[in-house]
Amino acid sequence: MTGARSTYFVTCGRGLEPLLHAECKELAFAKLERQVGGVRFEGTLADAWRANLWLRTAIRVLLRLVRFEALDGDQLYVRAGEVDWTQWFTPGSTFVVDAQTNQSALDHSQFVAQRVKDAIVDQLRAKTGERPSVDKEAPDVVVHVHLFKDRCTLSVDTSGSSLHKRGWRRFQGRAPLAETTAAAIVLLSGWDRRAPLVDPFCGSGTLLVEAALLASRHAPGLFRESFGFERFPGHDAAAWHRMRDAARELSSFPKKLKLVGVERDAATLAGARENLAAAGLTEHVELVEGRADDYEFKRGWNAWIVTNPPYGERVGDPRDVERTLRAFGARLAERCSGYGIAMLGDDRKLFEFARLPKGEEHAVDNGGIECRLRVARLA
């Protein structure tokens, strides 16, 4: 099964398709095509393993099974029943069907999911004599249904749980960045992976962990306990372990790289230390308790500041945000000439408060909040 070629669709956050496409290109996947919501490629199941293991901005890697027209529930049931589901289910497998529909005659996602579920259950019961059970919390197999303009795409999820769940996080903190979003911010920042990097509002440490993994060429999937493809029938566990071991051998933290996080809340800083320890980065990242506007940025350091300061839903009082960022901006003007900066915010006023010069801006969806990432060089 690992050698047969199939079509895969890798999903990502809104606006991150160019980054994901660049990552897929670096992994040399065939017939790449950037689409809305993700990237399509053709490859083997082993390529899907690599995608799950290495892609930093991906959310899921979906294996496309079939596409067809579905104008009503009966047509959907019949065509879904033509797929050989025994390829993806073992006796006793649990599953769930996730459905999305847009601009289609079948406009109720729960009904769509139910009809596909019925088709799967009926086929497997007829072929094996056993009825698979639905498990919405921790299913063995996740089936995706996407209906757009009456065209239905059925896929199985090779990832299992979302790829933002790397496996290293022990502490959540208040409104933490998703790991995939943090990786995207680091990639968009323009940081060269050699200059010092400082996060003066480090929170639970997500940006620092993702920066460290990127600089050390550590595959983000190495922390995960399992992926969906490991529960497919005929999974070659030995080959998968060899791929993981080879990826682990590539990881090496640059000896002179300096990563620093600053956080004023002691409890949050303790949580960041937990996360760094779980990621094996305690010796590689310096954490400092204090305020961003008090940190002794070194003059002439030519470091990068990559940060997600408090804003919007993350704080109670907008006036506190303004005071904090104005003080931070004064500190930048005093000590950080020549630094690069990448700062996320839900309003361009935040960039004005921090006295950021104009630069590149990127749209970034942060947990449902529409944000902008400004990337600039401090004068």
CSV table of C-alpha atoms in Angstrom, one decimal, residues 7-376:
chain,number,residue,atom,x,y,z
A,7,THR,CA,-3.9,12.2,-4.6
A,8,TYR,CA,-3.5,14.0,-1.3
A,9,PHE,CA,-4.8,17.3,-0.1
A,10,VAL,CA,-3.0,19.0,2.8
A,11,THR,CA,-5.1,21.6,4.6
A,12,CYS,CA,-3.8,24.7,6.3
A,13,GLY,CA,-5.0,27.9,8.0
A,14,ARG,CA,-6.5,30.7,5.9
A,15,GLY,CA,-3.8,32.7,4.0
A,16,LEU,CA,-1.0,30.2,4.7
A,17,GLU,CA,-1.3,28.3,1.4
A,18,PRO,CA,1.9,29.9,-0.1
A,19,LEU,CA,3.9,28.8,3.0
A,20,LEU,CA,2.6,25.3,2.9
A,21,HIS,CA,3.2,25.1,-0.9
A,22,ALA,CA,6.9,26.1,-0.3
A,23,GLU,CA,7.2,23.4,2.4
A,24,CYS,CA,5.7,20.8,0.1
A,25,LYS,CA,8.1,21.9,-2.7
A,26,GLU,CA,11.1,21.5,-0.3
A,27,LEU,CA,9.9,17.9,0.4
A,28,ALA,CA,9.8,17.3,-3.4
A,29,PHE,CA,6.2,16.2,-3.6
A,30,ALA,CA,5.0,15.6,-7.2
A,31,LYS,CA,2.4,17.5,-9.1
A,32,LEU,CA,2.0,20.2,-6.5
A,33,GLU,CA,-1.0,22.6,-6.9
A,34,ARG,CA,-1.8,25.4,-4.5
A,35,GLN,CA,-5.6,25.6,-3.9
A,36,VAL,CA,-7.9,27.5,-1.6
A,37,GLY,CA,-7.4,26.0,1.9
A,38,GLY,CA,-4.4,23.9,1.2
A,39,VAL,CA,-2.1,22.2,-1.3
A,40,ARG,CA,-2.7,19.1,-3.5
A,41,PHE,CA,0.0,16.6,-4.4
A,42,GLU,CA,0.4,13.1,-5.8
A,43,GLY,CA,2.4,10.5,-4.1
A,44,THR,CA,2.6,7.3,-2.1
A,45,LEU,CA,1.4,6.6,1.4
A,46,ALA,CA,5.0,6.9,2.4
A,47,ASP,CA,4.9,10.5,1.1
A,48,ALA,CA,1.9,11.1,3.3
A,49,TRP,CA,4.0,9.8,6.2
A,50,ARG,CA,6.7,12.4,5.3
A,51,ALA,CA,4.1,15.1,5.0
A,52,ASN,CA,2.7,14.4,8.5
A,53,LEU,CA,6.2,14.2,10.0
A,54,TRP,CA,7.7,17.3,8.4
A,55,LEU,CA,5.1,19.9,7.5
A,56,ARG,CA,5.1,22.7,10.0
A,57,THR,CA,2.1,24.7,8.7
A,58,ALA,CA,-0.2,21.8,7.8
A,59,ILE,CA,-3.3,20.9,9.7
A,60,ARG,CA,-4.3,17.6,8.1
A,61,VAL,CA,-3.1,15.3,5.3
A,62,LEU,CA,-6.1,13.9,3.5
A,63,LEU,CA,-6.0,11.0,1.1
A,64,ARG,CA,-8.6,11.5,-1.7
A,65,LEU,CA,-10.5,8.4,-2.5
A,66,VAL,CA,-13.1,9.4,-5.0
A,67,ARG,CA,-15.0,12.4,-6.5
A,68,PHE,CA,-18.5,12.3,-7.9
A,69,GLU,CA,-21.8,14.3,-8.3
A,70,ALA,CA,-24.3,14.0,-5.4
A,71,LEU,CA,-27.6,15.8,-6.0
A,72,ASP,CA,-29.5,13.9,-3.3
A,73,GLY,CA,-29.1,11.6,-0.3
A,74,ASP,CA,-29.7,8.4,-2.2
A,75,GLN,CA,-27.0,9.3,-4.9
A,76,LEU,CA,-24.6,10.1,-2.1
A,77,TYR,CA,-25.3,6.8,-0.3
A,78,VAL,CA,-24.9,4.7,-3.4
A,79,ARG,CA,-21.6,6.3,-4.6
A,80,ALA,CA,-20.1,6.3,-1.1
A,81,GLY,CA,-21.0,2.6,-0.9
A,82,GLU,CA,-18.9,1.9,-4.0
A,83,VAL,CA,-15.7,2.7,-2.2
A,84,ASP,CA,-14.0,-0.4,-0.8
A,85,TRP,CA,-13.9,0.7,2.8
A,86,THR,CA,-12.2,-2.6,3.9
A,87,GLN,CA,-8.9,-0.9,2.7
A,88,TRP,CA,-9.1,1.5,5.6
A,89,PHE,CA,-11.0,-0.3,8.3
A,90,THR,CA,-9.8,-3.3,10.4
A,91,PRO,CA,-12.3,-5.4,12.4
A,92,GLY,CA,-13.2,-3.4,15.4
A,93,SER,CA,-12.2,-0.1,13.9
A,94,THR,CA,-14.0,3.0,15.2
A,95,PHE,CA,-14.7,5.9,13.0
A,96,VAL,CA,-16.3,9.3,12.5
A,97,VAL,CA,-17.5,11.2,9.4
A,98,ASP,CA,-16.8,14.9,9.2
A,99,ALA,CA,-18.8,16.7,6.5
A,100,GLN,CA,-18.7,20.1,5.0
A,101,THR,CA,-21.1,21.4,2.3
A,102,ASN,CA,-21.2,24.7,0.4
A,103,GLN,CA,-23.4,25.8,-2.6
A,104,SER,CA,-24.9,22.4,-3.0
A,105,ALA,CA,-28.4,20.9,-3.0
A,106,LEU,CA,-27.4,18.8,0.0
A,107,ASP,CA,-27.0,21.7,2.3
A,108,HIS,CA,-27.2,20.1,5.7
A,109,SER,CA,-23.8,18.8,6.8
A,110,GLN,CA,-25.2,16.5,9.5
A,111,PHE,CA,-27.4,14.8,7.0
A,112,VAL,CA,-24.5,14.4,4.6
A,113,ALA,CA,-22.4,12.8,7.3
A,114,GLN,CA,-25.2,10.5,8.3
A,115,ARG,CA,-25.7,9.2,4.7
A,116,VAL,CA,-22.0,8.5,4.3
A,117,LYS,CA,-21.9,6.8,7.7
A,118,ASP,CA,-24.8,4.6,6.7
A,119,ALA,CA,-23.0,3.6,3.5
A,120,ILE,CA,-19.8,2.7,5.3
A,121,VAL,CA,-21.6,0.7,8.1
A,122,ASP,CA,-23.8,-1.2,5.7
A,123,GLN,CA,-21.0,-2.2,3.4
A,124,LEU,CA,-18.7,-3.3,6.2
A,125,ARG,CA,-21.5,-5.3,7.9
A,126,ALA,CA,-22.2,-7.0,4.6
A,127,LYS,CA,-18.6,-7.8,3.9
A,128,THR,CA,-17.3,-8.7,7.4
A,129,GLY,CA,-20.3,-9.4,9.4
A,130,GLU,CA,-19.3,-6.7,11.9
A,131,ARG,CA,-20.7,-3.2,12.4
A,132,PRO,CA,-18.0,-0.5,13.0
A,133,SER,CA,-18.7,1.8,15.9
A,134,VAL,CA,-18.8,5.6,15.8
A,135,ASP,CA,-16.3,7.3,18.1
A,136,LYS,CA,-16.4,11.1,18.0
A,137,GLU,CA,-13.6,11.6,20.6
A,138,ALA,CA,-10.8,9.3,19.5
A,139,PRO,CA,-11.7,7.5,16.3
A,140,ASP,CA,-9.4,5.1,14.5
A,141,VAL,CA,-10.5,6.3,11.1
A,142,VAL,CA,-11.7,9.8,10.1
A,143,VAL,CA,-13.6,10.1,6.9
A,144,HIS,CA,-14.0,13.6,5.3
A,145,VAL,CA,-16.8,14.6,3.0
A,146,HIS,CA,-16.5,17.8,1.1
A,147,LEU,CA,-19.5,19.0,-1.0
A,148,PHE,CA,-19.0,22.0,-3.3
A,149,LYS,CA,-21.5,22.9,-6.0
A,150,ASP,CA,-22.9,19.3,-5.8
A,151,ARG,CA,-19.4,17.7,-6.3
A,152,CYS,CA,-18.5,15.4,-3.5
A,153,THR,CA,-15.0,14.5,-2.5
A,154,LEU,CA,-14.5,11.6,-0.1
A,155,SER,CA,-11.2,11.3,1.8
A,156,VAL,CA,-9.6,9.5,4.7
A,157,ASP,CA,-7.5,11.5,7.2
A,158,THR,CA,-3.9,10.1,7.4
A,159,SER,CA,-3.1,12.5,10.3
A,160,GLY,CA,-5.7,11.5,12.9
A,161,SER,CA,-5.8,14.5,15.3
A,162,SER,CA,-4.9,17.9,14.0
A,163,LEU,CA,-1.2,18.4,13.2
A,164,HIS,CA,-1.1,21.5,15.4
A,165,LYS,CA,-1.1,19.0,18.3
A,166,ARG,CA,2.6,18.4,18.1
A,167,GLY,CA,2.8,16.5,21.4
A,168,TRP,CA,5.2,18.7,23.3
A,169,ARG,CA,2.7,21.1,24.9
A,170,ARG,CA,2.2,20.6,28.6
A,171,PHE,CA,0.9,24.1,29.5
A,172,GLN,CA,-1.7,26.0,27.6
A,173,GLY,CA,-1.7,29.4,29.2
A,174,ARG,CA,-4.1,32.2,28.2
A,175,ALA,CA,-5.1,32.1,24.5
A,176,PRO,CA,-1.9,30.3,23.2
A,177,LEU,CA,-0.9,30.4,19.6
A,178,ALA,CA,-1.6,27.2,17.7
A,179,GLU,CA,1.7,25.5,17.0
A,180,THR,CA,1.1,25.6,13.2
A,181,THR,CA,0.3,29.4,13.4
A,182,ALA,CA,3.5,30.0,15.4
A,183,ALA,CA,5.5,28.1,12.8
A,184,ALA,CA,4.0,30.2,10.1
A,185,ILE,CA,4.8,33.4,11.9
A,186,VAL,CA,8.5,32.4,12.3
A,187,LEU,CA,8.7,31.4,8.7
A,188,LEU,CA,7.1,34.7,7.6
A,189,SER,CA,9.3,36.8,9.8
A,190,GLY,CA,12.3,36.5,7.6
A,191,TRP,CA,14.5,35.3,10.4
A,192,ASP,CA,17.6,33.6,9.1
A,193,ARG,CA,17.8,30.9,11.8
A,194,ARG,CA,21.2,32.2,12.9
A,195,ALA,CA,20.7,35.6,14.4
A,196,PRO,CA,19.5,35.8,18.0
A,197,LEU,CA,15.7,35.7,18.3
A,198,VAL,CA,13.8,37.3,21.2
A,199,ASP,CA,10.1,37.0,22.1
A,200,PRO,CA,9.4,39.7,24.7
A,201,PHE,CA,5.8,38.5,25.2
A,202,CYS,CA,6.6,34.8,25.2
A,203,GLY,CA,3.6,33.5,27.1
A,204,SER,CA,3.6,29.7,27.1
A,205,GLY,CA,6.7,29.7,24.7
A,206,THR,CA,5.0,28.5,21.5
A,207,LEU,CA,7.0,30.8,19.2
A,208,LEU,CA,10.2,29.9,20.9
A,209,VAL,CA,9.6,26.2,20.6
A,210,GLU,CA,8.7,26.4,16.9
A,211,ALA,CA,11.7,28.7,16.2
A,212,ALA,CA,14.0,26.2,17.9
A,213,LEU,CA,12.5,23.2,16.0
A,214,LEU,CA,12.9,25.1,12.7
A,215,ALA,CA,16.5,26.1,13.4
A,216,SER,CA,17.5,22.6,14.5
A,217,ARG,CA,15.7,20.9,11.5
A,218,HIS,CA,13.7,18.9,14.0
A,219,ALA,CA,10.7,17.3,12.4
A,220,PRO,CA,7.6,18.6,14.3
A,221,GLY,CA,5.9,15.2,14.0
A,222,LEU,CA,8.5,13.5,16.1
A,223,PHE,CA,6.8,14.4,19.3
A,224,ARG,CA,3.5,12.8,18.3
A,225,GLU,CA,2.5,9.4,19.8
A,226,SER,CA,0.6,8.4,16.7
A,227,PHE,CA,-0.9,9.3,13.4
A,228,GLY,CA,-4.1,8.1,11.7
A,229,PHE,CA,-2.2,6.1,9.0
A,230,GLU,CA,-0.7,3.9,11.7
A,231,ARG,CA,-4.2,2.4,12.2
A,232,PHE,CA,-4.7,1.6,8.5
A,233,PRO,CA,-4.8,-2.2,7.6
A,234,GLY,CA,-1.4,-3.4,6.5
A,235,HIS,CA,0.6,-0.5,8.0
A,236,ASP,CA,4.3,-1.1,7.7
A,237,ALA,CA,5.4,-0.2,11.2
A,238,ALA,CA,9.0,-1.1,10.6
A,239,ALA,CA,9.4,1.2,7.6
A,240,TRP,CA,7.6,4.0,9.5
A,241,HIS,CA,10.0,3.6,12.4
A,242,ARG,CA,13.0,3.7,10.1
A,243,MET,CA,11.7,7.0,8.6
A,244,ARG,CA,11.2,8.5,12.1
A,245,ASP,CA,14.7,7.4,13.2
A,246,ALA,CA,16.2,8.9,10.0
A,247,ALA,CA,14.4,12.2,10.8
A,248,ARG,CA,15.7,12.2,14.3
A,249,GLU,CA,19.3,11.8,13.2
A,250,LEU,CA,19.0,15.0,11.1
A,251,SER,CA,18.1,17.1,14.2
A,252,SER,CA,20.9,19.3,15.5
A,253,PHE,CA,20.6,22.6,17.5
A,254,PRO,CA,23.0,25.3,16.2
A,255,LYS,CA,25.7,25.7,18.9
A,256,LYS,CA,25.8,29.5,18.9
A,257,LEU,CA,22.1,30.3,18.4
A,258,LYS,CA,20.5,32.4,21.1
A,259,LEU,CA,16.8,32.3,21.8
A,260,VAL,CA,15.2,34.4,24.6
A,261,GLY,CA,11.8,34.6,26.0
A,262,VAL,CA,10.5,37.4,28.3
A,263,GLU,CA,7.3,37.0,30.4
A,264,ARG,CA,6.1,39.1,33.3
A,265,ASP,CA,3.7,36.6,34.8
A,266,ALA,CA,5.6,34.0,37.0
A,267,ALA,CA,3.0,31.3,36.6
A,268,THR,CA,3.0,31.6,32.8
A,269,LEU,CA,6.8,31.6,32.7
A,270,ALA,CA,6.8,28.3,34.8
A,271,GLY,CA,4.4,26.9,32.2
A,272,ALA,CA,6.7,27.9,29.4
A,273,ARG,CA,9.5,26.1,31.1
A,274,GLU,CA,7.4,22.9,31.2
A,275,ASN,CA,6.8,23.2,27.5
A,276,LEU,CA,10.5,23.8,26.7
A,277,ALA,CA,11.4,20.8,28.9
A,278,ALA,CA,8.9,18.5,27.1
A,279,ALA,CA,10.4,19.6,23.8
A,280,GLY,CA,13.9,19.0,25.0
A,281,LEU,CA,14.9,22.6,24.7
A,282,THR,CA,15.6,23.6,28.3
A,283,GLU,CA,19.3,24.1,27.6
A,284,HIS,CA,18.8,26.0,24.4
A,285,VAL,CA,16.2,28.7,25.3
A,286,GLU,CA,16.7,31.4,27.9
A,287,LEU,CA,13.6,32.5,29.8
A,288,VAL,CA,13.5,35.8,31.7
A,289,GLU,CA,10.9,37.0,34.1
A,290,GLY,CA,10.1,40.7,33.5
A,291,ARG,CA,8.4,43.2,31.4
A,292,ALA,CA,9.0,43.6,27.6
A,293,ASP,CA,9.8,47.3,28.1
A,294,ASP,CA,12.4,46.5,30.8
A,295,TYR,CA,14.4,43.9,28.9
A,296,GLU,CA,18.0,44.8,28.2
A,297,PHE,CA,18.0,44.4,24.4
A,298,LYS,CA,21.7,44.6,23.4
A,299,ARG,CA,22.5,47.6,21.2
A,300,GLY,CA,23.9,46.5,17.8
A,301,TRP,CA,22.8,42.9,18.3
A,302,ASN,CA,21.0,42.8,15.0
A,303,ALA,CA,18.6,40.2,16.5
A,304,TRP,CA,15.1,39.4,15.5
A,305,ILE,CA,12.1,40.1,17.7
A,306,VAL,CA,9.2,37.7,16.9
A,307,THR,CA,6.2,38.2,19.1
A,308,ASN,CA,2.5,37.9,19.7
A,309,PRO,CA,1.7,40.6,22.3
A,310,PRO,CA,-1.5,40.8,24.3
A,311,TYR,CA,-4.5,42.2,22.3
A,312,GLY,CA,-8.2,41.7,21.7
A,313,GLU,CA,-9.7,38.7,23.4
A,314,ARG,CA,-6.4,38.0,25.2
A,315,VAL,CA,-6.7,41.0,27.6
A,316,GLY,CA,-9.4,42.7,29.5
A,317,ASP,CA,-8.6,46.4,29.2
A,318,PRO,CA,-7.6,47.9,25.8
A,319,ARG,CA,-6.0,50.8,27.6
A,320,ASP,CA,-3.6,48.4,29.2
A,321,VAL,CA,-2.7,47.1,25.7
A,322,GLU,CA,-1.9,50.7,24.6
A,323,ARG,CA,0.2,51.5,27.6
A,324,THR,CA,2.1,48.3,27.4
A,325,LEU,CA,2.9,48.7,23.6
A,326,ARG,CA,3.7,52.4,23.9
A,327,ALA,CA,6.3,51.5,26.6
A,328,PHE,CA,7.6,48.6,24.5
A,329,GLY,CA,7.9,50.9,21.5
A,330,ALA,CA,9.9,53.4,23.4
A,331,ARG,CA,12.3,50.6,24.4
A,332,LEU,CA,12.6,49.5,20.8
A,333,ALA,CA,13.5,53.0,19.8
A,334,GLU,CA,16.0,53.3,22.6
A,335,ARG,CA,17.9,50.1,22.1
A,336,CYS,CA,17.0,48.1,19.0
A,337,SER,CA,18.2,50.0,16.0
A,338,GLY,CA,19.0,47.5,13.2
A,339,TYR,CA,16.8,44.7,14.6
A,340,GLY,CA,14.3,42.9,12.6
A,341,ILE,CA,10.8,42.6,14.0
A,342,ALA,CA,7.7,40.5,13.3
A,343,MET,CA,4.7,41.4,15.4
A,344,LEU,CA,1.2,40.0,15.3
A,345,GLY,CA,-1.8,42.2,16.1
A,346,ASP,CA,-5.6,42.3,15.5
A,347,ASP,CA,-5.5,46.1,14.7
A,348,ARG,CA,-2.9,48.2,12.9
A,349,LYS,CA,-3.1,50.7,15.8
A,350,LEU,CA,-1.0,48.2,17.8
A,351,PHE,CA,1.8,48.7,15.3
A,352,GLU,CA,1.5,52.5,15.8
A,353,PHE,CA,1.6,52.2,19.6
A,354,ALA,CA,4.8,50.2,19.3
A,355,ARG,CA,6.3,52.7,16.8
A,356,LEU,CA,6.8,50.0,14.2
A,357,PRO,CA,7.9,51.3,10.8
A,358,LYS,CA,6.0,50.2,7.7
A,359,GLY,CA,6.9,46.9,6.2
A,360,GLU,CA,5.5,43.7,4.8
A,361,GLU,CA,2.1,42.6,6.2
A,362,HIS,CA,0.6,39.2,6.1
A,363,ALA,CA,-2.9,38.1,7.0
A,364,VAL,CA,-2.9,35.5,9.8
A,365,ASP,CA,-5.9,33.8,11.4
A,366,ASN,CA,-5.2,33.5,15.1
A,367,GLY,CA,-7.8,31.2,16.6
A,368,GLY,CA,-10.6,32.8,14.6
A,369,ILE,CA,-9.3,36.4,15.1
A,370,GLU,CA,-8.3,38.1,11.9
A,371,CYS,CA,-4.8,39.4,12.5
A,372,ARG,CA,-2.0,41.0,10.6
A,373,LEU,CA,1.7,40.2,11.0
A,374,ARG,CA,3.9,43.2,10.3
A,375,VAL,CA,7.5,42.4,9.4
A,376,ALA,CA,9.9,45.4,9.4
